mmCIF file with all atom_site columns, C-alpha atoms in Angstrom:
data_model
loop_
_atom_site.group_PDB
_atom_site.id
_atom_site.type_symbol
_atom_site.label_atom_id
_atom_site.label_alt_id
_atom_site.label_comp_id
_atom_site.label_asym_id
_atom_site.label_entity_id
_atom_site.label_seq_id
_atom_site.pdbx_PDB_ins_code
_atom_site.Cartn_x
_atom_site.Cartn_y
_atom_site.Cartn_z
_atom_site.occupancy
_atom_site.B_iso_or_equiv
_atom_site.pdbx_formal_charge
_atom_site.auth_seq_id
_atom_site.auth_comp_id
_atom_site.auth_asym_id
_atom_site.auth_atom_id
_atom_site.pdbx_PDB_model_num
ATOM 1   C CA . MET E 1 1   ? -0.083  -0.295 0.248   1.00 0.00 ? 591 MET E CA 1
ATOM 2   C CA . THR E 1 2   ? 1.145   3.734  -1.085  1.00 0.00 ? 592 THR E CA 1
ATOM 3   C CA . SER E 1 3   ? 0.354   6.430  1.303   1.00 0.00 ? 593 SER E CA 1
ATOM 4   C CA . ILE E 1 4   ? 0.552   9.982  -0.597  1.00 0.00 ? 594 ILE E CA 1
ATOM 5   C CA . GLU E 1 5   ? 3.322   12.389 0.843   1.00 0.00 ? 595 GLU E CA 1
ATOM 6   C CA . GLY E 1 6   ? 1.843   13.872 4.259   1.00 0.00 ? 596 GLY E CA 1
ATOM 7   C CA . SER E 1 7   ? -0.854  11.470 4.736   1.00 0.00 ? 597 SER E CA 1
ATOM 8   C CA . ASN E 1 8   ? -0.266  10.780 8.018   1.00 0.00 ? 598 ASN E CA 1
ATOM 9   C CA . GLU E 1 9   ? 0.498   14.339 9.209   1.00 0.00 ? 599 GLU E CA 1
ATOM 10  C CA . LEU E 1 10  ? -2.805  15.550 7.483   1.00 0.00 ? 600 LEU E CA 1
ATOM 11  C CA . GLY E 1 11  ? -4.962  12.887 10.054  1.00 0.00 ? 601 GLY E CA 1
ATOM 12  C CA . LEU E 1 12  ? -3.821  14.996 12.736  1.00 0.00 ? 602 LEU E CA 1
ATOM 13  C CA . ILE E 1 13  ? -4.618  18.510 10.793  1.00 0.00 ? 603 ILE E CA 1
ATOM 14  C CA . ASN E 1 14  ? -7.697  17.078 9.313   1.00 0.00 ? 604 ASN E CA 1
ATOM 15  C CA . GLN E 1 15  ? -8.687  16.656 13.382  1.00 0.00 ? 605 GLN E CA 1
ATOM 16  C CA . LYS E 1 16  ? -9.471  20.634 13.395  1.00 0.00 ? 606 LYS E CA 1
ATOM 17  C CA . ILE E 1 17  ? -12.839 20.205 11.859  1.00 0.00 ? 607 ILE E CA 1
ATOM 18  C CA . ILE E 1 18  ? -14.225 17.499 13.796  1.00 0.00 ? 608 ILE E CA 1
ATOM 19  C CA . GLU E 1 19  ? -15.876 16.889 16.823  1.00 0.00 ? 609 GLU E CA 1
ATOM 20  C CA . ASP E 1 20  ? -13.358 15.730 19.729  1.00 0.00 ? 610 ASP E CA 1
ATOM 21  C CA . GLY E 1 21  ? -13.072 11.958 19.757  1.00 0.00 ? 611 GLY E CA 1
ATOM 22  C CA . GLU E 1 22  ? -13.892 11.208 16.193  1.00 0.00 ? 612 GLU E CA 1
ATOM 23  C CA . ILE E 1 23  ? -11.397 10.049 13.671  1.00 0.00 ? 613 ILE E CA 1
ATOM 24  C CA . LEU E 1 24  ? -10.890 10.332 10.289  1.00 0.00 ? 614 LEU E CA 1
ATOM 25  C CA . PRO E 1 25  ? -9.526  7.118  8.511   1.00 0.00 ? 615 PRO E CA 1
ATOM 26  C CA . GLN E 1 26  ? -7.093  7.136  5.307   1.00 0.00 ? 616 GLN E CA 1
ATOM 27  C CA . VAL E 1 27  ? -8.841  4.971  2.291   1.00 0.00 ? 617 VAL E CA 1
ATOM 28  C CA . LYS E 1 28  ? -7.256  3.023  0.216   1.00 0.00 ? 618 LYS E CA 1
ATOM 29  C CA . LEU E 1 29  ? -7.784  4.042  -3.796  1.00 0.00 ? 619 LEU E CA 1
ATOM 30  C CA . LYS E 1 30  ? -8.682  1.307  -6.394  1.00 0.00 ? 620 LYS E CA 1
ATOM 31  C CA . ASP E 1 31  ? -4.273  2.140  -7.709  1.00 0.00 ? 621 ASP E CA 1
ATOM 32  C CA . GLY E 1 32  ? -3.380  0.674  -4.351  1.00 0.00 ? 622 GLY E CA 1
ATOM 33  C CA . SER E 1 33  ? -2.439  4.008  -3.151  1.00 0.00 ? 623 SER E CA 1
ATOM 34  C CA . SER E 1 34  ? -4.051  5.730  0.663   1.00 0.00 ? 624 SER E CA 1
ATOM 35  C CA . VAL E 1 35  ? -4.932  8.917  0.920   1.00 0.00 ? 625 VAL E CA 1
ATOM 36  C CA . GLN E 1 36  ? -6.657  10.803 4.489   1.00 0.00 ? 626 GLN E CA 1
ATOM 37  C CA . THR E 1 37  ? -10.375 11.991 4.291   1.00 0.00 ? 627 THR E CA 1
ATOM 38  C CA . GLY E 1 38  ? -11.305 15.048 5.450   1.00 0.00 ? 628 GLY E CA 1
ATOM 39  C CA . THR E 1 39  ? -8.667  16.916 3.219   1.00 0.00 ? 629 THR E CA 1
ATOM 40  C CA . VAL E 1 40  ? -10.619 19.058 1.134   1.00 0.00 ? 630 VAL E CA 1
ATOM 41  C CA . ALA E 1 41  ? -13.173 20.057 3.467   1.00 0.00 ? 631 ALA E CA 1
ATOM 42  C CA . THR E 1 42  ? -9.877  20.572 6.064   1.00 0.00 ? 632 THR E CA 1
ATOM 43  C CA . MET E 1 43  ? -8.396  22.760 3.094   1.00 0.00 ? 633 MET E CA 1
ATOM 44  C CA . LEU E 1 44  ? -11.533 24.793 2.819   1.00 0.00 ? 634 LEU E CA 1
ATOM 45  C CA . TYR E 1 45  ? -11.703 25.871 6.251   1.00 0.00 ? 635 TYR E CA 1
ATOM 46  C CA . ASN E 1 46  ? -7.817  26.828 6.063   1.00 0.00 ? 636 ASN E CA 1
ATOM 47  C CA . ILE E 1 47  ? -8.925  28.840 2.968   1.00 0.00 ? 637 ILE E CA 1
ATOM 48  C CA . GLN E 1 48  ? -11.000 30.863 5.316   1.00 0.00 ? 638 GLN E CA 1
ATOM 49  C CA . LEU E 1 49  ? -8.199  31.162 8.096   1.00 0.00 ? 639 LEU E CA 1
ATOM 50  C CA . TYR E 1 50  ? -5.766  32.243 5.366   1.00 0.00 ? 640 TYR E CA 1
ATOM 51  C CA . ASN E 1 51  ? -8.449  34.828 3.681   1.00 0.00 ? 641 ASN E CA 1
ATOM 52  C CA . SER E 1 52  ? -8.995  36.118 7.376   1.00 0.00 ? 642 SER E CA 1
ATOM 53  C CA . GLY E 1 53  ? -5.055  37.118 8.239   1.00 0.00 ? 643 GLY E CA 1
ATOM 54  C CA . HIS E 1 54  ? -4.014  33.746 9.355   1.00 0.00 ? 644 HIS E CA 1
ATOM 55  C CA . ARG E 1 55  ? -0.636  32.606 7.799   1.00 0.00 ? 645 ARG E CA 1
ATOM 56  C CA . GLY E 1 56  ? 2.242   30.411 8.853   1.00 0.00 ? 646 GLY E CA 1
ATOM 57  C CA . GLU E 1 57  ? 0.917   27.169 10.402  1.00 0.00 ? 647 GLU E CA 1
ATOM 58  C CA . VAL E 1 58  ? -2.157  27.161 7.783   1.00 0.00 ? 648 VAL E CA 1
ATOM 59  C CA . GLU E 1 59  ? -0.076  28.170 4.856   1.00 0.00 ? 649 GLU E CA 1
ATOM 60  C CA . ARG E 1 60  ? 1.921   25.141 5.986   1.00 0.00 ? 650 ARG E CA 1
ATOM 61  C CA . GLU E 1 61  ? -1.068  22.715 6.037   1.00 0.00 ? 651 GLU E CA 1
ATOM 62  C CA . LEU E 1 62  ? -1.937  24.177 2.853   1.00 0.00 ? 652 LEU E CA 1
ATOM 63  C CA . VAL E 1 63  ? 1.009   23.288 1.143   1.00 0.00 ? 653 VAL E CA 1
ATOM 64  C CA . LEU E 1 64  ? 1.098   19.742 2.935   1.00 0.00 ? 654 LEU E CA 1
ATOM 65  C CA . ALA E 1 65  ? -2.438  18.891 1.559   1.00 0.00 ? 655 ALA E CA 1
ATOM 66  C CA . ILE E 1 66  ? -1.689  19.976 -1.939  1.00 0.00 ? 656 ILE E CA 1
ATOM 67  C CA . PRO E 1 67  ? -0.210  15.448 -2.803  1.00 0.00 ? 657 PRO E CA 1
ATOM 68  C CA . THR E 1 68  ? -3.886  14.459 -1.971  1.00 0.00 ? 658 THR E CA 1
ATOM 69  C CA . LEU E 1 69  ? -5.714  17.325 -3.699  1.00 0.00 ? 659 LEU E CA 1
ATOM 70  C CA . VAL E 1 70  ? -4.050  16.019 -7.081  1.00 0.00 ? 660 VAL E CA 1
ATOM 71  C CA . LYS E 1 71  ? -3.971  12.332 -5.724  1.00 0.00 ? 661 LYS E CA 1
ATOM 72  C CA . VAL E 1 72  ? -7.690  12.540 -5.225  1.00 0.00 ? 662 VAL E CA 1
ATOM 73  C CA . GLY E 1 73  ? -8.076  15.068 -8.769  1.00 0.00 ? 663 GLY E CA 1
ATOM 74  C CA . LEU E 1 74  ? -9.630  17.971 -7.229  1.00 0.00 ? 664 LEU E CA 1
ATOM 75  C CA . PHE E 1 75  ? -6.935  19.617 -10.011 1.00 0.00 ? 665 PHE E CA 1
ATOM 76  C CA . ASP E 1 76  ? -8.792  18.274 -12.740 1.00 0.00 ? 666 ASP E CA 1
ATOM 77  C CA . LEU E 1 77  ? -12.321 19.301 -11.695 1.00 0.00 ? 667 LEU E CA 1
ATOM 78  C CA . PHE E 1 78  ? -11.047 22.535 -11.184 1.00 0.00 ? 668 PHE E CA 1
ATOM 79  C CA . GLN E 1 79  ? -7.966  23.463 -12.603 1.00 0.00 ? 669 GLN E CA 1
ATOM 80  C CA . VAL E 1 80  ? -5.105  24.888 -10.475 1.00 0.00 ? 670 VAL E CA 1
ATOM 81  C CA . ASP E 1 81  ? -5.177  28.403 -13.264 1.00 0.00 ? 671 ASP E CA 1
ATOM 82  C CA . GLU E 1 82  ? -8.782  28.259 -12.034 1.00 0.00 ? 672 GLU E CA 1
ATOM 83  C CA . TRP E 1 83  ? -7.693  28.808 -8.483  1.00 0.00 ? 673 TRP E CA 1
ATOM 84  C CA . ILE E 1 84  ? -5.026  31.245 -9.081  1.00 0.00 ? 674 ILE E CA 1
ATOM 85  C CA . GLN E 1 85  ? -7.452  33.543 -11.081 1.00 0.00 ? 675 GLN E CA 1
ATOM 86  C CA . GLY E 1 86  ? -10.221 36.017 -8.987  1.00 0.00 ? 676 GLY E CA 1
ATOM 87  C CA . SER E 1 87  ? -10.068 37.226 -5.671  1.00 0.00 ? 677 SER E CA 1
ATOM 88  C CA . ASN E 1 88  ? -10.282 34.753 -3.159  1.00 0.00 ? 678 ASN E CA 1
ATOM 89  C CA . ALA E 1 89  ? -6.696  34.754 -1.747  1.00 0.00 ? 679 ALA E CA 1
ATOM 90  C CA . GLY E 1 90  ? -6.322  31.537 0.072   1.00 0.00 ? 680 GLY E CA 1
ATOM 91  C CA . ARG E 1 91  ? -7.658  29.990 -3.071  1.00 0.00 ? 681 ARG E CA 1
ATOM 92  C CA . LYS E 1 92  ? -4.943  31.869 -4.988  1.00 0.00 ? 682 LYS E CA 1
ATOM 93  C CA . PHE E 1 93  ? -2.069  30.524 -2.402  1.00 0.00 ? 683 PHE E CA 1
ATOM 94  C CA . VAL E 1 94  ? -3.393  27.190 -3.003  1.00 0.00 ? 684 VAL E CA 1
ATOM 95  C CA . GLY E 1 95  ? -3.434  27.377 -6.396  1.00 0.00 ? 685 GLY E CA 1
ATOM 96  C CA . LEU E 1 96  ? 0.126   29.114 -6.899  1.00 0.00 ? 686 LEU E CA 1
ATOM 97  C CA . LYS E 1 97  ? 1.499   26.356 -4.622  1.00 0.00 ? 687 LYS E CA 1
ATOM 98  C CA . ALA E 1 98  ? -0.402  23.559 -6.625  1.00 0.00 ? 688 ALA E CA 1
ATOM 99  C CA . LYS E 1 99  ? 1.118   24.687 -9.707  1.00 0.00 ? 689 LYS E CA 1
ATOM 100 C CA . GLU E 1 100 ? 4.827   24.606 -8.141  1.00 0.00 ? 690 GLU E CA 1
ATOM 101 C CA . TYR E 1 101 ? 4.197   20.991 -7.047  1.00 0.00 ? 691 TYR E CA 1
ATOM 102 C CA . LEU E 1 102 ? 2.972   19.887 -10.227 1.00 0.00 ? 692 LEU E CA 1
ATOM 103 C CA . LYS E 1 103 ? 5.758   21.289 -11.883 1.00 0.00 ? 693 LYS E CA 1
#
């Protein structure tokens, strides 16, 4: 089983969006790789934090999520350049970091 880069750490980060005592599992995809559930929801939450002025740790968490977001096809559905366009600073940050990752 192949785990996506950062999946174990994402498991801890993604706890911030769920009730205490709940656990978000990793799931195995058909290609045999494992991804951490809750990553998209946590990314959306972190974009809100970013847009309200939080940086540092929030930026690190957003960057850490990118390999999983790529693996699950988020950037196939919404192209990286679409993330970069517009006035949403957090979305733009994710798009720029995803573009760097995909190079």
